[in-house]
Short mmCIF file of C-alpha atoms in Angstrom, two decimals:
data_model
loop_
_atom_site.label_atom_id
_atom_site.label_comp_id
_atom_site.label_asym_id
_atom_site.label_seq_id
_atom_site.Cartn_x
_atom_site.Cartn_y
_atom_site.Cartn_z
CA MET R 1 84.02 176.06 121.06
CA PRO R 2 83.49 179.20 123.68
CA ILE R 3 83.73 182.45 121.81
CA LYS R 4 86.63 184.66 122.00
CA PRO R 5 86.22 187.71 124.09
CA PRO R 6 85.77 191.05 122.10
CA LEU R 7 88.48 193.13 121.22
CA ARG R 8 88.76 196.09 123.64
CA THR R 9 91.84 197.58 122.69
CA LEU R 10 92.88 199.06 119.21
CA ASP R 11 96.52 200.97 119.39
CA ILE R 12 96.32 203.86 116.79
CA ASP R 13 99.72 205.41 116.34
CA THR R 14 99.75 209.04 117.07
CA ALA R 15 102.76 211.57 117.37
CA ASP R 16 104.72 211.91 120.42
CA SER R 17 105.83 215.24 119.72
CA GLY R 18 105.98 218.09 117.05
CA PHE R 19 103.18 220.24 115.66
CA TYR R 20 100.82 216.55 115.07
CA GLU R 21 101.71 215.52 118.61
CA GLY R 22 98.86 213.61 119.61
CA PHE R 23 97.32 213.20 116.14
CA ASN R 24 97.72 210.30 113.75
CA THR R 25 99.82 211.58 110.99
CA TYR R 26 98.82 209.27 108.38
CA VAL R 27 94.92 210.10 108.66
CA THR R 28 95.85 213.98 109.44
CA LEU R 29 98.20 214.35 106.23
CA GLY R 30 96.49 212.20 103.93
CA ALA R 31 93.19 213.64 104.55
CA LYS R 32 94.75 216.93 104.01
CA ILE R 33 96.73 215.91 100.77
CA VAL R 34 93.43 214.58 98.97
CA ILE R 35 91.51 217.71 100.16
CA VAL R 36 94.34 220.20 99.00
CA LEU R 37 94.58 218.66 95.71
CA LEU R 38 91.08 219.16 95.39
CA ILE R 39 91.31 222.75 96.22
CA ILE R 40 94.03 223.42 93.81
CA TRP R 41 92.43 221.46 91.03
CA ALA R 42 89.29 223.45 91.51
CA ALA R 43 90.73 226.82 91.81
CA VAL R 44 93.31 226.63 89.22
CA TRP R 45 91.89 224.50 86.56
CA SER R 46 88.03 225.49 87.34
CA ASP R 47 86.52 224.75 83.85
CA GLN R 48 88.25 221.30 83.48
CA ALA R 49 87.40 220.58 87.21
CA GLY R 50 83.63 221.33 86.48
CA SER R 51 83.20 219.26 83.17
CA THR R 52 85.44 216.19 84.96
CA LEU R 53 83.41 216.34 88.05
CA GLY R 54 80.07 216.44 86.02
CA ALA R 55 81.24 213.42 83.79
CA ILE R 56 81.90 211.36 86.90
CA ARG R 57 78.66 212.47 88.53
CA SER R 58 76.88 211.31 85.31
CA THR R 59 78.41 207.69 85.49
CA ILE R 60 77.86 207.24 89.11
CA ASP R 61 74.07 208.40 88.65
CA ALA R 62 73.65 205.74 85.91
CA ASN R 63 75.41 202.79 88.03
CA THR R 64 74.74 203.10 91.85
CA GLY R 65 71.27 204.13 92.08
CA PRO R 66 70.28 200.29 93.29
CA TRP R 67 73.01 200.17 95.69
CA TYR R 68 72.06 203.48 97.58
CA MET R 69 68.73 202.27 97.66
CA ALA R 70 69.45 198.89 98.94
CA ALA R 71 71.75 200.36 101.54
CA VAL R 72 69.65 202.95 102.97
CA ALA R 73 66.58 200.56 103.49
CA PHE R 74 69.16 198.38 105.35
CA PHE R 75 70.09 201.05 107.64
CA ILE R 76 66.48 201.74 108.39
CA VAL R 77 65.38 197.95 108.87
CA THR R 78 68.74 197.35 111.17
CA CYS R 79 68.07 200.68 113.45
CA PHE R 80 64.37 199.52 114.21
CA ALA R 81 65.24 195.79 114.69
CA LEU R 82 67.88 196.68 117.30
CA ALA R 83 65.71 198.95 119.01
CA LEU R 84 62.86 196.75 118.94
CA TYR R 85 64.26 193.75 120.03
CA PRO R 86 64.12 193.49 123.76
CA GLY R 87 67.57 192.08 124.12
CA THR R 88 69.51 194.81 122.28
CA GLY R 89 67.14 197.78 122.80
CA ARG R 90 67.79 197.75 126.53
CA LEU R 91 71.69 197.75 125.99
CA MET R 92 73.25 200.84 127.44
CA LEU R 93 75.60 202.99 125.48
CA GLY R 94 78.41 203.24 128.19
CA LYS R 95 79.54 201.66 131.31
CA PRO R 96 76.99 200.56 134.01
CA GLY R 97 75.53 203.33 135.94
CA GLN R 98 76.81 205.89 133.58
CA THR R 99 74.24 208.96 133.08
CA PRO R 100 73.90 210.99 129.99
CA GLU R 101 76.01 214.17 129.78
CA PHE R 102 73.44 216.55 128.33
CA ASP R 103 69.60 216.90 128.94
CA ARG R 104 67.01 215.81 126.38
CA PHE R 105 66.36 219.33 125.18
CA SER R 106 70.02 220.04 124.63
CA TRP R 107 70.47 216.62 123.19
CA PHE R 108 67.86 216.69 120.72
CA SER R 109 68.88 220.41 119.71
CA MET R 110 72.27 219.57 118.82
CA MET R 111 71.45 216.32 117.16
CA PHE R 112 68.89 218.57 114.71
CA GLY R 113 71.02 221.21 114.44
CA ALA R 114 74.04 219.46 113.24
CA GLY R 115 72.16 216.92 111.16
CA ILE R 116 69.57 218.77 109.15
CA GLY R 117 68.92 222.26 110.57
CA ILE R 118 70.34 224.27 107.81
CA GLY R 119 68.70 222.28 104.84
CA MET R 120 65.34 222.74 106.60
CA LEU R 121 65.30 226.34 106.03
CA THR R 122 66.11 225.87 102.12
CA TYR R 123 64.05 223.03 101.43
CA ALA R 124 61.10 223.18 103.81
CA THR R 125 59.52 225.42 101.61
CA ALA R 126 61.25 224.60 98.02
CA GLU R 127 60.92 220.94 97.96
CA PRO R 128 57.31 220.58 98.64
CA LEU R 129 56.65 223.43 96.11
CA TYR R 130 58.86 221.40 93.73
CA HIS R 131 57.06 218.20 94.13
CA PHE R 132 53.80 220.32 93.93
CA GLY R 133 54.72 220.86 90.06
CA THR R 134 56.65 217.47 89.49
CA ASN R 135 57.19 214.18 90.94
CA PRO R 136 56.62 210.57 89.66
CA GLU R 137 52.78 210.74 89.62
CA THR R 138 52.72 213.65 87.61
CA ILE R 139 54.88 212.11 85.18
CA GLN R 140 52.93 209.25 84.74
CA GLY R 141 49.83 211.46 84.27
CA LEU R 142 48.35 210.29 87.70
CA ALA R 143 48.11 213.51 89.01
CA SER R 144 48.04 217.30 87.43
CA GLU R 145 51.06 219.59 88.03
CA GLY R 146 50.28 222.26 90.32
CA GLY R 147 46.67 221.02 91.15
CA SER R 148 44.99 220.25 94.22
CA ASP R 149 44.94 216.68 93.44
CA ASN R 150 48.96 216.63 93.80
CA VAL R 151 49.11 217.96 97.31
CA ARG R 152 49.32 214.48 98.97
CA ASN R 153 52.18 213.55 96.26
CA ALA R 154 54.15 216.49 97.05
CA PHE R 155 54.38 215.82 101.16
CA LYS R 156 54.83 211.96 100.45
CA TRP R 157 57.95 212.58 98.36
CA ALA R 158 59.34 215.41 100.37
CA PHE R 159 58.98 213.33 103.71
CA LEU R 160 60.62 210.51 102.17
CA HIS R 161 63.76 212.47 101.43
CA TRP R 162 63.71 214.02 105.28
CA GLY R 163 62.25 211.40 107.44
CA LEU R 164 63.41 208.01 108.75
CA SER R 165 65.84 207.22 105.64
CA ALA R 166 68.05 210.50 106.32
CA TRP R 167 68.17 209.97 110.08
CA ALA R 168 68.72 206.23 109.87
CA CYS R 169 72.31 206.88 107.92
CA TYR R 170 73.29 209.10 110.58
CA ALA R 171 71.82 206.96 113.59
CA ILE R 172 73.45 203.61 112.43
CA VAL R 173 76.90 205.38 112.29
CA GLY R 174 76.34 206.80 115.70
CA LEU R 175 74.88 203.78 117.19
CA ALA R 176 77.75 201.57 116.11
CA LEU R 177 80.41 204.08 117.11
CA ALA R 178 78.86 204.78 120.72
CA PHE R 179 78.44 200.86 121.39
CA PHE R 180 82.05 200.23 120.29
CA SER R 181 83.47 203.13 121.92
CA TYR R 182 81.51 203.20 125.35
CA ALA R 183 80.70 199.70 125.78
CA ARG R 184 83.91 198.27 124.82
CA SER R 185 86.25 201.26 125.31
CA LEU R 186 87.45 201.64 121.80
CA PRO R 187 88.72 204.89 120.37
CA LEU R 188 86.03 207.26 119.07
CA THR R 189 86.86 206.99 115.28
CA ILE R 190 85.14 205.33 112.23
CA ARG R 191 87.61 202.39 112.15
CA SER R 192 86.36 201.21 115.57
CA GLY R 193 82.89 200.42 114.20
CA LEU R 194 84.55 197.68 111.90
CA THR R 195 86.57 195.68 114.83
CA PRO R 196 84.19 192.74 114.88
CA LEU R 197 85.34 192.23 111.05
CA PHE R 198 88.74 193.11 110.80
CA GLY R 199 90.38 193.27 114.24
CA LYS R 200 93.74 194.35 114.98
CA THR R 201 94.48 194.96 111.26
CA LEU R 202 92.63 198.39 111.62
CA GLU R 203 95.43 199.49 113.61
CA GLY R 204 97.46 199.96 110.38
CA PRO R 205 96.93 201.28 107.04
CA LEU R 206 93.41 199.85 106.36
CA GLY R 207 92.42 201.73 109.40
CA HIS R 208 94.07 204.85 108.48
CA VAL R 209 92.44 204.45 104.80
CA ILE R 210 88.84 204.16 106.14
CA ASP R 211 89.59 207.28 108.55
CA ILE R 212 90.95 209.15 105.65
CA VAL R 213 87.69 208.41 103.67
CA SER R 214 85.72 209.39 106.63
CA VAL R 215 87.20 212.67 106.95
CA VAL R 216 87.09 213.67 102.91
CA ALA R 217 83.54 212.34 103.09
CA THR R 218 82.79 214.48 105.92
CA ILE R 219 84.14 217.64 104.37
CA LEU R 220 82.30 217.09 101.27
CA GLY R 221 79.20 216.33 102.61
CA VAL R 222 79.26 219.31 104.99
CA ALA R 223 80.43 221.47 102.12
CA VAL R 224 77.01 220.80 100.41
CA THR R 225 75.10 221.98 103.57
CA ILE R 226 77.21 225.16 104.17
CA GLY R 227 77.13 225.76 100.40
CA TYR R 228 73.41 225.77 100.12
CA GLY R 229 73.30 227.68 103.74
CA VAL R 230 75.49 230.55 102.66
CA SER R 231 73.43 230.69 99.29
CA GLN R 232 70.14 231.36 101.49
CA PHE R 233 72.03 233.59 103.83
CA ALA R 234 73.00 235.88 101.12
CA SER R 235 69.28 235.75 99.77
CA GLY R 236 68.28 236.85 103.30
CA VAL R 237 70.58 239.72 103.63
CA PHE R 238 69.66 240.88 100.08
CA ASN R 239 65.83 240.67 101.23
CA VAL R 240 66.88 242.81 104.17
CA THR R 241 69.15 245.40 102.65
CA GLY R 242 68.24 245.43 99.29
CA ALA R 243 72.20 245.33 98.24
CA ALA R 244 72.21 245.03 94.39
CA TRP R 245 75.63 243.03 94.49
CA LEU R 246 74.22 240.07 96.36
CA MET R 247 71.88 238.70 93.83
CA ASN R 248 72.37 238.18 89.99
CA ASP R 249 69.90 239.04 87.00
CA ALA R 250 68.51 235.36 87.52
CA GLY R 251 67.61 235.85 91.08
CA SER R 252 70.33 233.79 92.41
CA PRO R 253 73.08 234.88 95.13
CA THR R 254 76.33 235.89 93.12
CA VAL R 255 79.31 233.86 93.78
CA ILE R 256 80.81 236.88 95.47
CA ALA R 257 77.96 237.04 97.98
CA MET R 258 78.24 233.55 98.83
CA LEU R 259 82.00 233.96 99.54
CA ALA R 260 81.35 236.62 101.71
CA ALA R 261 78.81 235.09 103.58
CA LEU R 262 81.20 231.99 103.76
CA VAL R 263 84.01 233.94 105.38
CA ILE R 264 81.69 235.37 108.23
CA VAL R 265 79.90 231.62 108.61
CA MET R 266 83.69 229.82 108.98
CA ALA R 267 85.07 232.54 111.19
CA CYS R 268 82.34 232.16 113.73
CA SER R 269 82.44 228.44 113.37
CA ILE R 270 85.98 228.28 114.24
CA LEU R 271 85.65 230.53 117.34
CA SER R 272 82.82 228.31 118.44
CA ALA R 273 84.64 225.24 117.88
CA LEU R 274 87.33 226.28 120.03
CA SER R 275 84.97 226.77 122.82
CA GLY R 276 83.98 223.11 122.56
CA VAL R 277 81.00 220.95 122.68
CA GLY R 278 79.59 221.78 126.14
CA ASN R 279 79.81 225.69 125.50
CA GLY R 280 79.63 227.12 122.26
CA ILE R 281 77.87 224.38 120.43
CA LYS R 282 75.33 223.63 123.21
CA TRP R 283 74.19 227.20 123.64
CA LEU R 284 74.09 227.66 119.88
CA SER R 285 71.92 224.58 119.37
CA ASN R 286 69.45 225.62 122.03
CA LEU R 287 69.30 229.14 120.53
CA ASN R 288 68.70 227.66 117.15
CA MET R 289 65.84 225.29 118.48
CA GLY R 290 64.30 228.34 120.18
CA LEU R 291 64.26 230.60 117.16
CA SER R 292 63.11 227.33 114.99
CA PHE R 293 60.15 227.16 117.42
CA PHE R 294 59.50 231.11 116.99
CA ILE R 295 59.05 230.80 113.37
CA LEU R 296 57.16 227.60 113.38
CA ALA R 297 54.63 229.47 115.77
CA PHE R 298 54.58 232.37 113.22
CA PHE R 299 53.37 229.83 110.67
CA LEU R 300 50.93 228.30 113.00
CA ILE R 301 49.22 231.67 113.56
CA PHE R 302 49.52 233.68 110.55
CA GLY R 303 50.41 230.79 108.03
CA SER R 304 47.61 228.20 106.39
CA THR R 305 47.00 226.45 109.52
CA ALA R 306 44.26 224.34 108.49
CA PHE R 307 45.95 223.41 105.07
CA ALA R 308 48.96 222.49 107.15
CA PHE R 309 47.59 220.35 109.74
CA LYS R 310 46.06 218.48 107.01
CA ALA R 311 49.29 217.97 104.99
CA LEU R 312 51.03 216.77 108.06
CA PHE R 313 48.67 213.83 109.04
CA VAL R 314 47.69 213.06 105.64
CA GLY R 315 51.22 213.22 104.49
CA MET R 316 52.64 211.14 107.54
CA TRP R 317 49.91 208.57 106.55
CA ASP R 318 50.78 208.76 102.91
CA TYR R 319 54.55 208.42 103.73
CA ILE R 320 54.10 205.48 106.12
CA VAL R 321 51.97 203.60 103.87
CA ALA R 322 54.13 204.07 100.82
CA LEU R 323 57.65 203.79 102.75
CA PRO R 324 58.43 200.24 101.89
CA TRP R 325 57.77 200.74 98.00
CA MET R 326 59.36 204.42 97.93
CA SER R 327 62.40 202.87 99.97
CA ILE R 328 63.22 199.77 97.59
CA HIS R 329 61.75 200.60 94.11
CA MET R 330 64.17 201.69 91.20
CA PHE R 331 62.77 203.49 88.20
CA SER R 332 64.54 202.17 85.05
CA ARG R 333 65.37 203.66 81.49
CA ASP R 334 63.80 202.16 78.75
CA GLY R 335 67.14 202.13 76.76
CA THR R 336 65.72 204.50 74.14
CA GLY R 337 67.87 207.59 75.37
CA GLY R 338 64.78 209.72 74.59
CA ASP R 339 62.44 211.60 76.72
CA SER R 340 60.04 208.75 77.65
CA VAL R 341 58.02 208.50 80.61
CA ALA R 342 60.34 205.69 81.96
CA ASN R 343 63.58 208.04 81.31
CA GLN R 344 61.90 210.95 83.00
CA LEU R 345 61.26 209.05 86.34
CA ALA R 346 64.74 207.58 86.27
CA ASP R 347 66.14 211.02 85.78
CA TRP R 348 63.80 212.46 88.76
CA GLN R 349 64.94 209.60 91.16
CA GLY R 350 68.62 210.20 90.42
CA SER R 351 68.24 214.11 90.81
CA TRP R 352 66.13 213.66 93.96
CA THR R 353 66.24 210.39 95.73
CA ILE R 354 69.70 209.02 94.96
CA PHE R 355 71.14 212.52 95.63
CA TYR R 356 69.71 212.76 98.86
CA TRP R 357 70.54 209.25 99.88
CA ALA R 358 74.38 210.15 98.78
CA TRP R 359 74.06 213.51 100.35
CA TRP R 360 73.08 211.72 103.85
CA ILE R 361 75.63 209.23 103.74
CA ALA R 362 78.26 211.69 102.74
CA PHE R 363 77.33 213.70 106.20
CA ALA R 364 76.67 210.37 108.29
CA PRO R 365 80.49 210.11 109.51
CA PHE R 366 80.35 213.63 110.80
CA VAL R 367 76.81 213.62 112.20
CA GLY R 368 77.13 210.01 113.28
CA LEU R 369 80.24 210.52 115.18
CA PHE R 370 78.80 213.67 116.76
CA LEU R 371 75.59 211.74 117.94
CA ALA R 372 77.82 209.08 119.60
CA ARG R 373 79.93 211.75 121.47
CA ILE R 374 76.62 213.39 122.83
CA SER R 375 74.57 209.93 123.75
CA ARG R 376 76.79 208.16 126.11
CA GLY R 377 74.62 206.92 128.75
CA ARG R 378 71.36 206.43 126.93
CA SER R 379 69.77 203.06 125.81
CA VAL R 380 69.89 201.70 122.07
CA ARG R 381 65.96 202.01 122.22
CA GLU R 382 66.19 205.90 123.77
CA TYR R 383 68.81 206.65 120.98
CA VAL R 384 66.79 205.27 118.07
CA LEU R 385 64.03 207.16 119.38
CA GLY R 386 65.76 210.31 119.85
CA ALA R 387 68.02 209.79 116.65
CA MET R 388 65.33 208.83 114.21
CA ILE R 389 61.60 209.27 114.87
CA VAL R 390 61.85 212.75 116.77
CA PRO R 391 63.98 214.51 114.31
CA SER R 392 61.81 212.89 111.24
CA VAL R 393 58.56 214.44 112.83
CA MET R 394 60.43 217.58 113.69
CA CYS R 395 61.14 217.69 109.76
CA PHE R 396 57.59 216.69 108.96
CA VAL R 397 56.04 219.58 110.84
CA TRP R 398 58.61 221.99 109.16
CA PHE R 399 57.76 220.99 105.70
CA ALA R 400 53.76 221.22 106.50
CA PHE R 401 53.84 224.54 108.09
CA ALA R 402 56.57 226.36 105.79
CA GLY R 403 55.61 224.16 102.58
CA GLY R 404 52.08 223.86 103.25
CA THR R 405 51.49 227.62 103.62
CA ALA R 406 53.64 228.40 100.19
CA ILE R 407 51.39 225.74 98.54
CA ASP R 408 48.19 227.05 99.82
CA LEU R 409 49.35 230.58 99.01
CA THR R 410 50.13 229.55 95.54
CA LEU R 411 47.06 227.21 95.16
CA ASN R 412 44.38 229.19 96.89
CA GLY R 413 45.91 232.56 98.20
CA GLY R 414 46.63 234.58 95.23
CA ALA R 415 50.40 234.60 95.25
CA GLY R 416 50.81 232.94 91.67
CA ASP R 417 54.25 232.57 90.93
CA GLN R 418 55.68 235.04 93.23
CA ILE R 419 56.97 232.18 95.36
CA THR R 420 57.38 229.48 92.82
CA GLY R 421 59.26 231.91 90.44
CA ALA R 422 61.92 232.66 93.24
CA GLY R 423 65.05 230.65 93.24
CA ILE R 424 65.42 227.78 95.73
CA SER R 425 67.25 230.01 98.05
CA SER R 426 65.01 232.74 98.09
CA GLN R 427 61.51 230.92 98.15
CA LEU R 428 61.11 231.39 101.97
CA PHE R 429 62.01 235.04 101.74
CA ALA R 430 59.39 235.54 98.80
CA MET R 431 56.55 233.81 100.89
CA ILE R 432 57.28 236.09 103.82
CA ASN R 433 56.96 239.16 101.61
CA PHE R 434 53.78 237.86 100.10
CA MET R 435 52.38 237.41 103.62
CA LEU R 436 53.72 240.60 105.55
CA THR R 437 54.13 244.29 104.89
CA PRO R 438 57.42 245.39 103.80
CA VAL R 439 58.52 246.50 107.29
CA LEU R 440 57.29 243.24 109.13
CA ALA R 441 58.78 241.21 106.22
CA LYS R 442 62.35 242.55 106.82
CA ILE R 443 61.96 241.74 110.42
CA MET R 444 60.87 238.65 110.06
CA SER R 445 63.89 238.16 107.48
CA VAL R 446 66.23 239.29 110.04
CA VAL R 447 65.07 236.63 112.65
CA ILE R 448 65.45 233.78 109.61
CA VAL R 449 69.13 235.26 108.89
CA VAL R 450 69.92 234.98 112.43
CA LEU R 451 68.52 231.24 112.76
CA LEU R 452 70.32 230.35 109.37
CA LEU R 453 73.47 231.54 111.04
CA THR R 454 73.26 229.82 114.05
CA TYR R 455 72.52 226.64 112.10
CA LEU R 456 75.38 227.29 109.74
CA VAL R 457 77.74 227.85 112.72
CA THR R 458 76.48 224.85 114.54
CA SER R 459 76.99 222.42 111.41
CA ALA R 460 80.36 223.58 110.52
CA ASP R 461 81.86 223.97 114.04
CA SER R 462 80.46 220.19 115.12
CA ALA R 463 81.87 219.13 111.85
CA ILE R 464 85.36 220.66 112.75
CA LEU R 465 85.52 219.14 116.02
CA ILE R 466 84.54 215.61 114.54
CA ILE R 467 87.33 215.90 112.06
CA ASN R 468 89.76 216.84 114.62
CA THR R 469 88.63 213.81 116.71
CA ILE R 470 89.14 211.24 113.83
CA ALA R 471 92.33 212.58 113.11
CA ALA R 472 93.46 212.37 116.94
CA ALA R 473 92.87 208.60 116.96
CA GLY R 474 89.36 209.31 118.57
CA ASP R 475 90.72 211.57 121.54
CA GLU R 476 88.00 213.66 122.50
CA THR R 477 89.65 215.72 124.76
CA ASP R 478 90.15 219.55 123.68
CA LYS R 479 93.60 219.29 122.29
CA GLY R 480 95.15 221.00 119.05
CA ARG R 481 93.49 224.23 119.18
CA ILE R 482 95.68 225.19 116.10
CA HIS R 483 94.29 222.20 114.18
CA ILE R 484 90.83 223.37 114.86
CA VAL R 485 91.70 226.59 113.12
CA VAL R 486 93.43 224.84 110.27
CA TRP R 487 90.61 222.22 109.58
CA GLY R 488 88.39 225.25 109.72
CA CYS R 489 90.22 227.04 107.14
CA ILE R 490 90.48 223.74 104.95
CA LEU R 491 86.71 223.39 105.04
CA GLY R 492 86.09 227.05 103.87
CA LEU R 493 88.88 226.66 101.34
CA VAL R 494 87.00 223.56 99.96
CA ILE R 495 83.51 225.20 99.75
CA GLY R 496 84.97 228.34 98.15
CA ALA R 497 87.22 226.57 95.48
CA LEU R 498 84.23 224.30 94.57
CA LEU R 499 81.62 227.44 94.28
CA VAL R 500 84.24 229.12 92.06
CA ALA R 501 84.69 225.90 89.77
CA GLY R 502 80.77 225.35 89.30
CA GLY R 503 78.77 226.85 91.74
CA LEU R 504 76.52 224.51 93.98
CA ASP R 505 76.47 221.80 91.26
CA ALA R 506 80.10 221.33 91.62
CA ILE R 507 79.78 220.93 95.51
CA ASN R 508 76.75 218.50 94.76
CA THR R 509 78.89 216.35 92.43
CA ALA R 510 82.11 216.35 94.81
CA MET R 511 79.95 214.94 97.59
CA ILE R 512 78.23 212.07 95.21
CA ILE R 513 81.81 211.22 94.68
CA GLY R 514 82.99 211.29 98.37
CA ALA R 515 79.80 209.37 99.50
CA LEU R 516 80.34 206.53 97.30
CA PRO R 517 83.45 205.02 99.21
CA PHE R 518 82.05 205.59 102.75
CA SER R 519 78.71 203.88 101.61
CA VAL R 520 80.72 200.70 101.46
CA VAL R 521 82.02 201.70 105.08
CA MET R 522 78.76 202.05 106.51
CA VAL R 523 77.18 198.74 105.24
CA LEU R 524 80.14 196.99 106.72
CA MET R 525 79.77 199.01 109.94
CA CYS R 526 75.93 197.72 110.07
CA ILE R 527 77.22 194.04 109.55
CA SER R 528 79.91 194.52 112.11
CA LEU R 529 77.34 195.84 114.84
CA ILE R 530 74.76 192.92 114.15
CA LYS R 531 77.72 190.31 114.32
CA ALA R 532 79.31 192.05 117.69
CA LEU R 533 75.69 191.94 119.23
CA TYR R 534 75.11 188.61 118.26
CA ARG R 535 78.16 187.28 119.62
CA ASP R 536 77.66 189.10 122.83
CA ALA R 537 74.13 187.23 122.96
CA ARG R 538 76.16 183.93 122.63
CA ARG R 539 78.59 184.69 125.44
CA ARG R 540 76.06 185.63 127.73
CA ALA R 541 74.12 182.26 126.80
CA GLU R 542 77.22 180.30 127.60
CA SER R 543 78.02 182.14 130.68
CA MET R 544 74.35 181.44 131.88
CA ALA R 545 74.78 177.63 130.81
CA GLN R 546 78.23 177.47 132.52
CA ALA R 547 76.50 178.75 135.97
CA THR R 548 73.59 176.50 135.79
CA ALA R 549 75.80 173.34 135.13
CA ALA R 550 78.01 174.22 138.01
CA PRO R 551 78.05 171.79 140.81
CA ALA R 552 76.27 173.31 143.97
CA GLU R 553 78.71 173.43 146.75
#
């Protein structure tokens, strides 16, 4: 029996007039109601919200680890299989003859800035330092905490969390949406990625729920990234100005400082989002990529260059060799409830690997849809190379040069605990202070603060535009400027309310809760894409067979 033609239309209702003209009211209002209730709960009953979120986090951590590990491994395998298989790797994400809208430098800059840029400035120093002290090998007694025999382990685990696994989460969502939107002319919204499985039913309540889950996950995922970003932004401003109100006695930014930074970031983000992808977002992305290369050049020239290069290449080798095992192995508890090695390993994996997988999944609807939005006209193979391999290598370089310099200064350079003793948001600035004179340290801190601000604005304004696109049933045109302002304010209020309720821990917990339902959507998108490509191949084979069997005239 011939295979039916693929679905090429999805009629999503939008309002014909009024404030929500051009927007799907079910998705827009549904997402706003969920988020507003979260804001009120976190702001009015902050203590109860903090404890309840913590209890839910514990339950999720205890029961969803294997699911997250299997899902992310599935995303990696699917992306590479589709890119390497000739029949799918050559497919174009667009109509025949369509050319990319952005040059490769701008494409990569926007992709990297939206995907991971902010976190790099915080974790490129902090994470290798942490794993240099504690990781599964040290817990098992196979390496010494803070010893030279633990350097390779530190980078292997840091590369795991910021490498192919992270970018596979983004890439698979973007690949599915780009294929269904540009090759099949479906709306650029999350529900379109599930049409091979659910068909026209996605025009109704099921599709609305999927898009609402996507918007909520996006807001909570971006909230984590912006939350860490404003914390480091406040630390940087303190390093430049020395204003006492910015930091508490523990050496961490105060809530007031983070809220003030949040207002600045969100105001700039809304203005940038109003200018559109081709203007503010593009130019800011190019600017922060240029500043990133400047800071990398600084570490290349003045940092621990030989140590960093060794960390980069040896770390990449260790990571590639261990990736299959690290991607699927779950550390299990021994059931005693004590501080045994097995329980410590499970706690470490839950706090790091599982947390990261949930973070990347929560971030995936935003980054994936954004990648689809800027990748029209590229082949599947070029897309996977640009969205997975190149950004991963960029992350590895950052970790090797920033984190490697921090470890070398701690291990061999006489820094002692000056860097490791600083808070996670302040370690990059602590390293700069150790390396440079006070005046030069302040100048370099200003550069880092400016870079951090551009990354924050790029991530936030891209997220606002993507939320607006989902709410508008996939309409990419510049519309509903007032809605851009509203979504920007809502995003800022969510982050502010969660900061008041429990600081960064509350934001992290809310994100993990929001990521769980979208992880199911992502796995279904993966299956949906595979089914669509397989059936397309069957259709081509049937068409060729019919042409061959046709009698010659």
